[in-house]
C-alpha cells in the first residue's frame, strides 16, 4: 500500500492505496463520493471527469497513487455553501439531462471551461465537451445550458 | 487491473535505477494509454514508474539549439505555449487533436511518442520539425533522430533500461511554417484514418529550401514522405507542384485495410491531406 495525502473538495484525506487503484474507484468505493460515475472505464465517455489541480481528467485513467499532494474537485464540491453553481442551475433550468448519468462529468467539464473562458463560442463549448458523451439529449440542451451559465457568470 | 508496484521518483537518477532493475518496468506520464493497456492486458507491468515529478521531464523552454520539451509535459501545456503557437504550429495543431480535453490535460508528449501508435497525432508534427529524442539510461545518454525512433506498432528502439527524457525541435528559420491535420469520420475523439504533417521553408525567390512531410496511420510506424519532399525542394512552390508532391507522398504509404478504412481509401487520403497540409503551411508563411 502507498500512503497518499490528497485534498478532495477542500477536505484533506490521508489514505493508503494499492498501486492498481484508480482515482475513480478510490473516490467512489473508499471516500464514498459516488457522484463521479463509471461509464466506459477507458477514457472515452467522460462520466468519471473530475478536476485535478483545476484541470479536468478522466479519473478512470488516473492511478490514486499518482495523486499524492494534489487537489481534486468532484461534482460534490461544485456547489458552495448549499448554493448550486451557475452551471448546475442552468442544467436544471434548461433541462439539459435525461437519465443524468453523464451530468456530473458534463458539469465538471463545463465549469472548467467557464473558468478558463467566461464567454465561449458554441464551437468552443462543443470542442471542450467532446470528451463527455451523452446518449440521451442530443447535446443541444447541454450546449444551451453552458451558454446560459456563461451569461449568468458574466452578469 | 493486475497487481504491480508503483514508484514516483523525483530525480532522473532515481528513475534510471528503477529501470535498470529486472522485470517489466513501465513508464507512466499521463497514464491515458498505459492505464487502459494495463486494465485490458495489452501491456503488462511488474512496476509502474510515474515520471511526472522529475523536473527535467517537465521542461518547456527555448534554448539556442531549439525548443526543449520534457517527455512528461502535458499536451495542454504544449498547445498553449506561446512559442509553439507562433513557431511550431504543426505541433499545436496536433496536440489538441489527441483524445479529449481531459486526455490532453494529463497525457504527456513522451507518452504519445513512446506508445508508438502508427496513428499517434503528435508524431508527424514532430517528424516534420526534425525532432531529436534525448534518451537516458544509467550508463549514459544518447540522441536519436525521431525518424529512427520507431520499430513497429507500439514498438520503439528504446532499450529496457532507457527513458525518453526530452524532445528537441531545432530552431525554425524565417519564412517557414508547419501544420498537421488528420481525417476522421467524426468531429472529435477518434483515431486518425490518415494524418499528415508538413514543414516548409521558402527562399526569397519563392523556391522551397526545405520540405518535410510525415504521415500517420499509413504504415507500421509514422513515416516521412521523402519522395514528396524531393519533389518540392529546389522548385518554386505552386499549386501544381503541391499536387505533384501529394501524388508522390503516396509512395511512402504502405497502409493496411482495417475498420477505419481500406488501404485504397488511405492512399487517396494521403494525397488529399498532403495537398492540404502543404497549402496550410504555405498560407502560414505568406500570412
CSV table of C-alpha atoms in Angstrom, one decimal:
chain,number,residue,atom,x,y,z
A,1,UNK,CA,0.0,0.0,0.0
A,2,UNK,CA,1.1,3.5,-0.7
A,3,UNK,CA,0.3,6.4,1.6
A,4,UNK,CA,-1.1,9.5,-0.2
A,5,UNK,CA,-2.3,12.8,1.1
A,6,UNK,CA,-4.9,14.4,-1.1
A,7,UNK,CA,-7.4,17.3,-0.9
A,8,UNK,CA,-10.9,16.4,-2.1
A,9,UNK,CA,-13.4,19.2,-2.4
A,10,UNK,CA,-11.4,21.2,0.2
A,11,UNK,CA,-11.1,18.3,2.7
A,12,UNK,CA,-7.7,16.7,3.5
A,13,UNK,CA,-7.6,12.9,3.3
A,14,UNK,CA,-4.7,10.6,4.4
A,15,UNK,CA,-5.2,7.3,2.5
A,16,UNK,CA,-3.5,4.0,2.0
A,17,UNK,CA,-4.0,3.0,-1.6
A,18,UNK,CA,-3.0,0.0,-3.7
A,19,UNK,CA,-0.8,0.8,-6.7
A,20,UNK,CA,-3.5,-0.5,-9.1
A,21,UNK,CA,-6.5,1.5,-7.7
A,22,UNK,CA,-7.7,4.2,-10.0
A,23,UNK,CA,-8.7,7.6,-8.7
A,24,UNK,CA,-12.2,6.8,-9.7
A,25,UNK,CA,-12.6,3.7,-7.5
A,26,UNK,CA,-10.8,5.5,-4.7
A,27,UNK,CA,-13.3,8.3,-4.8
A,28,UNK,CA,-16.3,6.1,-5.2
A,29,UNK,CA,-15.5,3.0,-3.1
A,30,UNK,CA,-13.3,4.4,-0.4
A,31,UNK,CA,-14.3,8.0,0.1
A,32,UNK,CA,-17.9,7.2,-0.8
A,33,UNK,CA,-18.1,10.1,-3.3
A,34,UNK,CA,-20.4,8.3,-5.7
A,35,UNK,CA,-21.4,11.4,-7.7
A,36,UNK,CA,-18.5,10.7,-10.1
A,37,UNK,CA,-19.7,7.9,-12.4
A,38,UNK,CA,-18.0,5.0,-14.1
A,39,UNK,CA,-19.0,4.6,-17.7
A,40,UNK,CA,-16.6,3.2,-20.3
A,41,UNK,CA,-13.6,2.9,-18.0
A,42,UNK,CA,-11.2,3.7,-20.9
A,43,UNK,CA,-11.2,7.4,-21.2
A,44,UNK,CA,-13.8,7.8,-23.9
A,45,UNK,CA,-17.1,8.8,-22.2
A,46,UNK,CA,-16.1,11.3,-19.6
A,47,UNK,CA,-18.6,10.2,-17.0
A,48,UNK,CA,-15.7,10.0,-14.5
A,49,UNK,CA,-14.4,13.5,-15.1
A,50,UNK,CA,-13.0,15.3,-12.1
A,51,UNK,CA,-10.6,18.2,-11.7
A,52,UNK,CA,-7.1,17.6,-10.6
A,53,UNK,CA,-5.4,20.8,-9.6
A,54,UNK,CA,-8.0,22.7,-11.6
A,55,UNK,CA,-7.7,20.7,-14.8
A,56,UNK,CA,-10.2,18.1,-16.0
A,57,UNK,CA,-9.1,14.4,-16.1
A,58,UNK,CA,-10.7,11.1,-16.7
A,59,UNK,CA,-10.4,9.6,-13.1
A,60,UNK,CA,-10.7,6.1,-14.6
A,61,UNK,CA,-7.3,6.6,-16.2
A,62,UNK,CA,-5.5,8.1,-13.2
A,63,UNK,CA,-3.9,6.0,-10.5
A,64,UNK,CA,-4.7,7.1,-7.0
A,65,UNK,CA,-1.0,6.5,-6.2
A,66,UNK,CA,-0.2,9.4,-8.6
A,67,UNK,CA,-2.3,11.8,-6.6
A,68,UNK,CA,-0.2,12.5,-3.5
A,69,UNK,CA,-0.3,16.2,-2.8
A,70,UNK,CA,-2.9,17.0,-5.4
A,71,UNK,CA,-6.2,18.9,-5.1
A,72,UNK,CA,-9.2,17.1,-6.5
A,73,UNK,CA,-12.7,18.5,-7.2
A,74,UNK,CA,-15.6,16.2,-7.8
A,75,UNK,CA,-19.2,17.0,-8.5
A,76,UNK,CA,-19.9,17.0,-4.7
A,77,UNK,CA,-17.6,20.0,-4.4
A,78,UNK,CA,-19.0,22.2,-7.2
A,79,UNK,CA,-21.9,23.8,-5.2
A,80,UNK,CA,-20.7,26.1,-2.4
A,81,UNK,CA,-22.4,26.5,0.9
A,82,UNK,CA,-25.6,24.9,-0.2
A,83,UNK,CA,-25.8,27.1,-3.3
A,84,UNK,CA,-25.7,25.5,-6.7
A,85,UNK,CA,-23.1,26.8,-9.1
A,86,UNK,CA,-24.4,28.6,-12.3
A,87,UNK,CA,-23.7,25.5,-14.5
A,88,UNK,CA,-25.8,23.3,-12.2
A,89,UNK,CA,-28.6,26.0,-12.2
A,90,UNK,CA,-28.5,26.2,-15.9
A,91,UNK,CA,-28.6,22.4,-16.4
A,92,UNK,CA,-31.8,22.3,-14.3
A,93,UNK,CA,-33.4,25.4,-15.9
A,94,UNK,CA,-32.7,24.2,-19.4
A,95,UNK,CA,-33.5,20.5,-18.8
A,96,UNK,CA,-30.0,19.6,-20.0
A,97,UNK,CA,-30.3,16.0,-18.9
A,98,UNK,CA,-32.5,13.0,-19.2
A,99,UNK,CA,-31.1,9.9,-17.4
A,100,UNK,CA,-28.5,12.1,-15.7
A,101,UNK,CA,-25.6,9.6,-15.7
A,102,UNK,CA,-23.3,11.8,-17.8
A,103,UNK,CA,-24.3,15.0,-16.0
A,104,UNK,CA,-21.7,15.1,-13.2
A,105,UNK,CA,-18.9,14.8,-15.8
A,106,UNK,CA,-20.5,17.4,-18.1
A,107,UNK,CA,-20.8,19.9,-15.2
A,108,UNK,CA,-17.2,19.4,-14.2
A,109,UNK,CA,-16.0,19.9,-17.8
A,110,UNK,CA,-18.3,22.9,-18.3
A,111,UNK,CA,-17.2,24.5,-15.1
A,112,UNK,CA,-13.6,24.1,-16.1
A,113,UNK,CA,-14.3,25.6,-19.5
A,114,UNK,CA,-16.0,28.7,-18.0
A,115,UNK,CA,-13.2,29.2,-15.5
A,116,UNK,CA,-10.9,29.4,-18.5
A,117,UNK,CA,-13.2,31.4,-20.8
A,118,UNK,CA,-16.3,33.0,-19.4
A,119,UNK,CA,-17.6,33.7,-23.0
A,120,UNK,CA,-17.0,30.7,-25.1
A,121,UNK,CA,-18.4,30.3,-28.6
A,122,UNK,CA,-20.7,27.4,-29.4
A,123,UNK,CA,-17.9,25.8,-31.3
A,124,UNK,CA,-15.5,26.0,-28.3
A,125,UNK,CA,-18.2,24.6,-26.0
A,126,UNK,CA,-18.7,21.6,-28.3
A,127,UNK,CA,-15.0,21.0,-28.7
A,128,UNK,CA,-14.2,21.3,-25.0
A,129,UNK,CA,-17.1,19.0,-24.1
A,130,UNK,CA,-16.3,16.4,-26.8
A,131,UNK,CA,-14.8,14.1,-24.2
A,132,UNK,CA,-18.2,13.8,-22.5
A,133,UNK,CA,-20.7,11.6,-24.1
A,134,UNK,CA,-24.5,11.8,-23.6
A,135,UNK,CA,-26.7,9.2,-25.1
A,136,UNK,CA,-30.0,10.9,-24.3
A,137,UNK,CA,-30.1,14.6,-25.0
A,138,UNK,CA,-28.5,15.1,-28.4
A,139,UNK,CA,-26.3,17.7,-26.8
A,140,UNK,CA,-28.2,20.8,-27.9
A,141,UNK,CA,-29.7,21.5,-24.4
A,142,UNK,CA,-26.4,20.9,-22.8
A,143,UNK,CA,-24.7,23.5,-25.1
A,144,UNK,CA,-27.6,25.9,-24.4
A,145,UNK,CA,-27.2,25.4,-20.6
A,146,UNK,CA,-23.5,26.1,-20.8
A,147,UNK,CA,-24.2,29.3,-22.8
A,148,UNK,CA,-26.8,30.3,-20.2
A,149,UNK,CA,-24.4,29.5,-17.3
A,150,UNK,CA,-21.8,31.7,-19.0
A,151,UNK,CA,-24.2,34.5,-19.3
A,152,UNK,CA,-25.1,34.2,-15.6
A,153,UNK,CA,-21.4,34.2,-14.7
A,154,UNK,CA,-20.8,37.4,-16.7
A,155,UNK,CA,-23.6,39.4,-15.0
B,1,UNK,CA,-6.3,-4.2,-13.0
B,2,UNK,CA,-3.4,-6.6,-12.3
B,3,UNK,CA,-1.1,-6.0,-9.4
B,4,UNK,CA,2.1,-4.1,-9.8
B,5,UNK,CA,4.5,-2.0,-7.8
B,6,UNK,CA,4.5,1.8,-8.1
B,7,UNK,CA,7.2,4.4,-7.7
B,8,UNK,CA,7.2,8.1,-8.1
B,9,UNK,CA,10.9,9.2,-8.4
B,10,UNK,CA,11.7,12.9,-8.1
B,11,UNK,CA,15.1,12.7,-9.9
B,12,UNK,CA,16.2,11.2,-13.2
B,13,UNK,CA,18.9,9.1,-11.5
B,14,UNK,CA,16.4,7.6,-9.1
B,15,UNK,CA,14.2,6.7,-12.1
B,16,UNK,CA,17.0,5.2,-14.1
B,17,UNK,CA,17.9,2.9,-11.2
B,18,UNK,CA,14.4,1.6,-11.2
B,19,UNK,CA,14.5,1.0,-15.0
B,20,UNK,CA,17.8,-0.9,-14.6
B,21,UNK,CA,16.0,-3.5,-12.4
B,22,UNK,CA,14.8,-6.8,-13.6
B,23,UNK,CA,11.1,-7.4,-14.6
B,24,UNK,CA,8.8,-5.4,-16.7
B,25,UNK,CA,9.1,-1.7,-15.7
B,26,UNK,CA,6.7,0.7,-17.4
B,27,UNK,CA,6.9,4.4,-17.6
B,28,UNK,CA,3.7,6.4,-16.8
B,29,UNK,CA,3.3,10.1,-17.5
B,30,UNK,CA,-0.3,11.0,-18.2
B,31,UNK,CA,-1.4,7.4,-17.9
B,32,UNK,CA,-4.0,7.8,-20.6
B,33,UNK,CA,-2.6,4.9,-22.7
B,34,UNK,CA,-0.8,2.8,-20.2
B,35,UNK,CA,-3.5,2.6,-17.6
B,36,UNK,CA,-6.0,1.4,-20.2
B,37,UNK,CA,-3.5,-1.0,-21.6
B,38,UNK,CA,-2.8,-2.5,-18.1
B,39,UNK,CA,-6.6,-2.8,-17.5
B,40,UNK,CA,-7.1,-4.7,-20.7
B,41,UNK,CA,-3.9,-6.7,-20.6
B,42,UNK,CA,-2.5,-5.3,-23.8
B,43,UNK,CA,0.7,-4.4,-21.8
B,44,UNK,CA,1.8,-5.8,-18.5
B,45,UNK,CA,4.0,-4.4,-15.7
B,46,UNK,CA,5.8,-5.6,-12.6
B,47,UNK,CA,6.4,-1.9,-11.8
B,48,UNK,CA,4.9,1.3,-13.0
B,49,UNK,CA,7.1,4.4,-12.6
B,50,UNK,CA,5.4,7.8,-12.6
B,51,UNK,CA,7.9,10.2,-14.2
B,52,UNK,CA,5.9,13.4,-13.9
B,53,UNK,CA,7.7,14.6,-10.8
B,54,UNK,CA,11.2,14.7,-12.4
B,55,UNK,CA,11.9,18.3,-13.2
B,56,UNK,CA,13.9,17.6,-16.3
B,57,UNK,CA,10.9,15.7,-17.8
B,58,UNK,CA,8.7,18.8,-17.3
B,59,UNK,CA,10.9,21.2,-19.3
B,60,UNK,CA,9.3,23.5,-21.8
B,61,UNK,CA,11.7,26.2,-23.0
B,62,UNK,CA,13.5,27.7,-25.9
B,63,UNK,CA,17.3,27.4,-26.0
B,64,UNK,CA,19.9,28.3,-28.7
B,65,UNK,CA,19.5,24.8,-30.1
B,66,UNK,CA,15.8,24.9,-30.3
B,67,UNK,CA,12.6,24.0,-28.3
B,68,UNK,CA,13.1,21.5,-25.5
B,69,UNK,CA,10.0,19.6,-24.3
B,70,UNK,CA,10.3,17.3,-21.4
B,71,UNK,CA,8.7,13.9,-22.0
B,72,UNK,CA,6.2,14.3,-19.2
B,73,UNK,CA,4.9,17.7,-20.3
B,74,UNK,CA,1.2,17.7,-20.9
B,75,UNK,CA,-0.3,18.3,-24.4
B,76,UNK,CA,-2.4,21.1,-23.0
B,77,UNK,CA,0.7,22.9,-21.7
B,78,UNK,CA,2.4,22.4,-25.1
B,79,UNK,CA,-0.6,23.5,-27.1
B,80,UNK,CA,-0.8,26.7,-25.1
B,81,UNK,CA,2.9,27.6,-25.0
B,82,UNK,CA,3.4,30.9,-27.0
B,83,UNK,CA,6.5,29.7,-29.0
B,84,UNK,CA,4.6,26.5,-30.0
B,85,UNK,CA,1.7,28.7,-31.1
B,86,UNK,CA,3.9,31.0,-33.1
B,87,UNK,CA,6.8,28.8,-34.5
B,88,UNK,CA,5.7,25.2,-34.2
B,89,UNK,CA,2.1,25.4,-35.3
B,90,UNK,CA,2.0,21.8,-36.6
B,91,UNK,CA,2.7,20.6,-33.0
B,92,UNK,CA,0.0,22.9,-31.6
B,93,UNK,CA,-2.4,21.6,-34.3
B,94,UNK,CA,-1.7,18.0,-33.3
B,95,UNK,CA,-1.6,18.4,-29.5
B,96,UNK,CA,-5.3,19.5,-29.4
B,97,UNK,CA,-6.3,16.5,-31.6
B,98,UNK,CA,-5.2,13.8,-29.2
B,99,UNK,CA,-8.3,12.4,-27.4
B,100,UNK,CA,-10.4,14.9,-25.5
B,101,UNK,CA,-9.5,17.9,-23.3
B,102,UNK,CA,-9.4,15.6,-20.3
B,103,UNK,CA,-6.9,13.4,-22.1
B,104,UNK,CA,-4.8,16.4,-23.3
B,105,UNK,CA,-4.6,17.7,-19.7
B,106,UNK,CA,-3.0,14.5,-18.5
B,107,UNK,CA,-1.2,13.0,-21.5
B,108,UNK,CA,2.5,13.7,-21.7
B,109,UNK,CA,4.0,14.1,-25.2
B,110,UNK,CA,6.6,11.5,-24.3
B,111,UNK,CA,3.8,9.1,-23.8
B,112,UNK,CA,2.3,9.8,-27.2
B,113,UNK,CA,5.7,9.2,-28.7
B,114,UNK,CA,6.7,6.1,-26.8
B,115,UNK,CA,3.3,4.5,-27.2
B,116,UNK,CA,4.4,4.4,-30.8
B,117,UNK,CA,0.9,4.1,-32.3
B,118,UNK,CA,1.1,4.4,-36.1
B,119,UNK,CA,-1.7,6.9,-35.7
B,120,UNK,CA,0.0,9.0,-32.9
B,121,UNK,CA,-1.1,12.5,-33.8
B,122,UNK,CA,1.9,14.5,-32.4
B,123,UNK,CA,4.4,12.3,-34.2
B,124,UNK,CA,4.1,13.5,-37.8
B,125,UNK,CA,4.3,17.1,-36.5
B,126,UNK,CA,7.4,16.3,-34.6
B,127,UNK,CA,8.9,14.4,-37.6
B,128,UNK,CA,8.3,17.3,-39.9
B,129,UNK,CA,10.2,19.5,-37.4
B,130,UNK,CA,13.2,17.1,-37.5
B,131,UNK,CA,12.9,16.4,-33.7
B,132,UNK,CA,15.6,14.6,-31.8
B,133,UNK,CA,14.8,12.3,-28.8
B,134,UNK,CA,17.2,12.6,-25.9
B,135,UNK,CA,17.3,9.2,-24.2
B,136,UNK,CA,19.0,8.3,-20.9
B,137,UNK,CA,19.9,5.1,-19.1
B,138,UNK,CA,22.1,4.5,-16.0
B,139,UNK,CA,25.1,4.1,-18.4
B,140,UNK,CA,24.6,7.5,-20.1
B,141,UNK,CA,22.7,9.5,-22.7
B,142,UNK,CA,22.1,9.3,-26.4
B,143,UNK,CA,20.4,11.3,-29.0
B,144,UNK,CA,18.2,9.6,-31.6
B,145,UNK,CA,16.6,11.2,-34.6
B,146,UNK,CA,12.9,10.7,-34.1
B,147,UNK,CA,12.7,9.3,-37.7
B,148,UNK,CA,14.8,6.4,-36.3
B,149,UNK,CA,12.9,6.0,-33.1
B,150,UNK,CA,10.0,3.7,-34.1
B,151,UNK,CA,10.4,0.0,-34.6
B,152,UNK,CA,6.8,-1.1,-35.3
B,153,UNK,CA,3.3,-0.7,-33.9
B,154,UNK,CA,3.7,0.0,-30.2
B,155,UNK,CA,7.5,-0.6,-30.5
B,156,UNK,CA,10.4,1.9,-30.2
B,157,UNK,CA,14.2,1.4,-30.3
B,158,UNK,CA,14.4,2.3,-26.5
B,159,UNK,CA,16.3,-0.4,-24.6
B,160,UNK,CA,14.8,-1.8,-21.5
B,161,UNK,CA,16.8,0.4,-19.2
B,162,UNK,CA,16.2,3.6,-21.2
B,163,UNK,CA,13.9,6.6,-20.6
B,164,UNK,CA,12.9,9.2,-23.1
B,165,UNK,CA,13.9,12.4,-21.3
B,166,UNK,CA,13.0,15.1,-23.7
B,167,UNK,CA,12.4,16.1,-27.3
B,168,UNK,CA,14.4,18.8,-29.0
B,169,UNK,CA,12.9,20.7,-32.0
B,170,UNK,CA,15.5,22.7,-33.9
B,171,UNK,CA,15.0,26.5,-34.3
B,172,UNK,CA,13.0,27.5,-37.3
B,173,UNK,CA,14.2,29.9,-39.9
B,174,UNK,CA,12.2,32.9,-41.2
B,175,UNK,CA,9.7,32.2,-43.9
B,176,UNK,CA,8.9,28.8,-42.6
B,177,UNK,CA,5.8,27.2,-41.1
B,178,UNK,CA,4.3,23.8,-40.2
B,179,UNK,CA,0.9,22.3,-39.9
B,180,UNK,CA,-0.8,19.0,-39.2
B,181,UNK,CA,-4.2,17.7,-40.0
B,182,UNK,CA,-5.9,14.3,-39.9
B,183,UNK,CA,-9.0,12.8,-41.3
B,184,UNK,CA,-11.6,11.2,-39.0
B,185,UNK,CA,-15.2,10.4,-39.9
B,186,UNK,CA,-16.4,12.3,-36.7
B,187,UNK,CA,-15.6,15.8,-35.5
B,188,UNK,CA,-13.6,14.9,-32.4
B,189,UNK,CA,-12.4,11.9,-30.3
B,190,UNK,CA,-11.3,9.5,-32.9
B,191,UNK,CA,-8.1,7.9,-34.2
B,192,UNK,CA,-6.7,9.2,-37.5
B,193,UNK,CA,-7.7,7.3,-40.6
B,194,UNK,CA,-4.7,9.1,-42.0
B,195,UNK,CA,-2.7,12.1,-40.6
B,196,UNK,CA,-0.3,14.4,-42.5
B,197,UNK,CA,2.1,17.0,-41.2
B,198,UNK,CA,4.4,19.3,-43.1
B,199,UNK,CA,7.1,21.9,-42.6
B,200,UNK,CA,8.0,24.3,-45.4
B,201,UNK,CA,10.8,26.8,-45.7
B,202,UNK,CA,10.7,29.1,-48.6
B,203,UNK,CA,13.6,31.1,-50.0
B,204,UNK,CA,13.3,34.8,-51.1
B,205,UNK,CA,12.9,33.6,-54.7
B,206,UNK,CA,9.8,31.5,-53.7
B,207,UNK,CA,11.7,28.2,-54.1
B,208,UNK,CA,11.3,25.6,-51.5
B,209,UNK,CA,14.5,25.5,-49.4
B,210,UNK,CA,13.3,22.7,-47.2
B,211,UNK,CA,10.2,20.5,-47.2
B,212,UNK,CA,9.4,17.9,-44.6
B,213,UNK,CA,6.3,15.7,-44.8
B,214,UNK,CA,5.3,13.0,-42.4
B,215,UNK,CA,2.3,10.7,-42.3
B,216,UNK,CA,0.3,8.8,-39.7
B,217,UNK,CA,-1.8,5.6,-40.0
B,218,UNK,CA,-0.4,4.5,-43.3
B,219,UNK,CA,2.5,2.2,-42.2
B,220,UNK,CA,3.6,0.2,-39.2
B,221,UNK,CA,5.1,3.4,-37.8
B,222,UNK,CA,4.6,7.1,-38.6
B,223,UNK,CA,6.7,7.8,-41.8
B,224,UNK,CA,8.4,10.6,-43.6
B,225,UNK,CA,7.3,11.0,-47.3
B,226,UNK,CA,10.8,11.6,-48.6
B,227,UNK,CA,9.9,11.3,-52.3
B,228,UNK,CA,7.4,14.1,-51.9
B,229,UNK,CA,9.9,16.2,-50.1
B,230,UNK,CA,12.3,15.7,-53.0
B,231,UNK,CA,9.6,16.9,-55.5
B,232,UNK,CA,9.3,20.2,-53.6
B,233,UNK,CA,12.8,21.1,-52.7
B,234,UNK,CA,14.6,23.5,-55.1
B,235,UNK,CA,11.4,24.3,-57.0
B,236,UNK,CA,9.2,27.3,-56.9
B,237,UNK,CA,6.1,26.5,-54.8
B,238,UNK,CA,2.9,26.4,-56.9
B,239,UNK,CA,-0.4,24.6,-56.7
B,240,UNK,CA,0.8,22.3,-59.5
B,241,UNK,CA,4.0,21.5,-57.5
B,242,UNK,CA,2.0,20.8,-54.4
B,243,UNK,CA,-0.3,18.4,-56.4
B,244,UNK,CA,2.8,16.6,-57.8
B,245,UNK,CA,4.2,16.2,-54.2
B,246,UNK,CA,0.9,15.0,-52.9
B,247,UNK,CA,0.9,12.2,-55.5
B,248,UNK,CA,4.5,11.4,-54.7
B,249,UNK,CA,3.6,11.2,-51.0
B,250,UNK,CA,1.6,8.0,-51.7
B,251,UNK,CA,4.9,6.2,-52.3
B,252,UNK,CA,5.7,6.4,-48.6
B,253,UNK,CA,2.3,4.8,-47.7
B,254,UNK,CA,2.0,1.0,-47.1
B,255,UNK,CA,-1.4,1.1,-45.5
B,256,UNK,CA,-3.5,-1.8,-44.3
B,257,UNK,CA,-7.2,-2.2,-44.6
B,258,UNK,CA,-9.0,-2.2,-41.2
B,259,UNK,CA,-12.2,-0.9,-39.5
B,260,UNK,CA,-11.1,2.7,-40.1
B,261,UNK,CA,-10.6,2.5,-43.8
B,262,UNK,CA,-9.3,0.4,-46.7
B,263,UNK,CA,-5.8,0.6,-47.9
B,264,UNK,CA,-7.0,2.2,-51.2
B,265,UNK,CA,-9.0,4.8,-49.3
B,266,UNK,CA,-6.0,5.6,-47.1
B,267,UNK,CA,-3.8,6.1,-50.2
B,268,UNK,CA,-6.3,8.5,-51.6
B,269,UNK,CA,-6.4,10.3,-48.2
B,270,UNK,CA,-2.6,10.6,-48.2
B,271,UNK,CA,-2.9,12.6,-51.5
B,272,UNK,CA,-5.7,14.9,-50.2
B,273,UNK,CA,-4.2,15.5,-46.8
B,274,UNK,CA,-0.7,16.1,-48.1
B,275,UNK,CA,-2.0,18.7,-50.5
B,276,UNK,CA,-3.9,20.4,-47.7
B,277,UNK,CA,-1.2,20.4,-45.1
B,278,UNK,CA,1.2,21.9,-47.6
B,279,UNK,CA,-1.3,24.5,-48.5
B,280,UNK,CA,-1.8,25.4,-44.9
B,281,UNK,CA,1.9,25.6,-44.2
B,282,UNK,CA,2.3,27.8,-47.3
B,283,UNK,CA,-0.5,30.1,-46.2
B,284,UNK,CA,1.0,30.4,-42.7
B,285,UNK,CA,4.3,31.6,-44.3
B,286,UNK,CA,2.6,34.1,-46.5
B,287,UNK,CA,0.5,35.1,-43.5
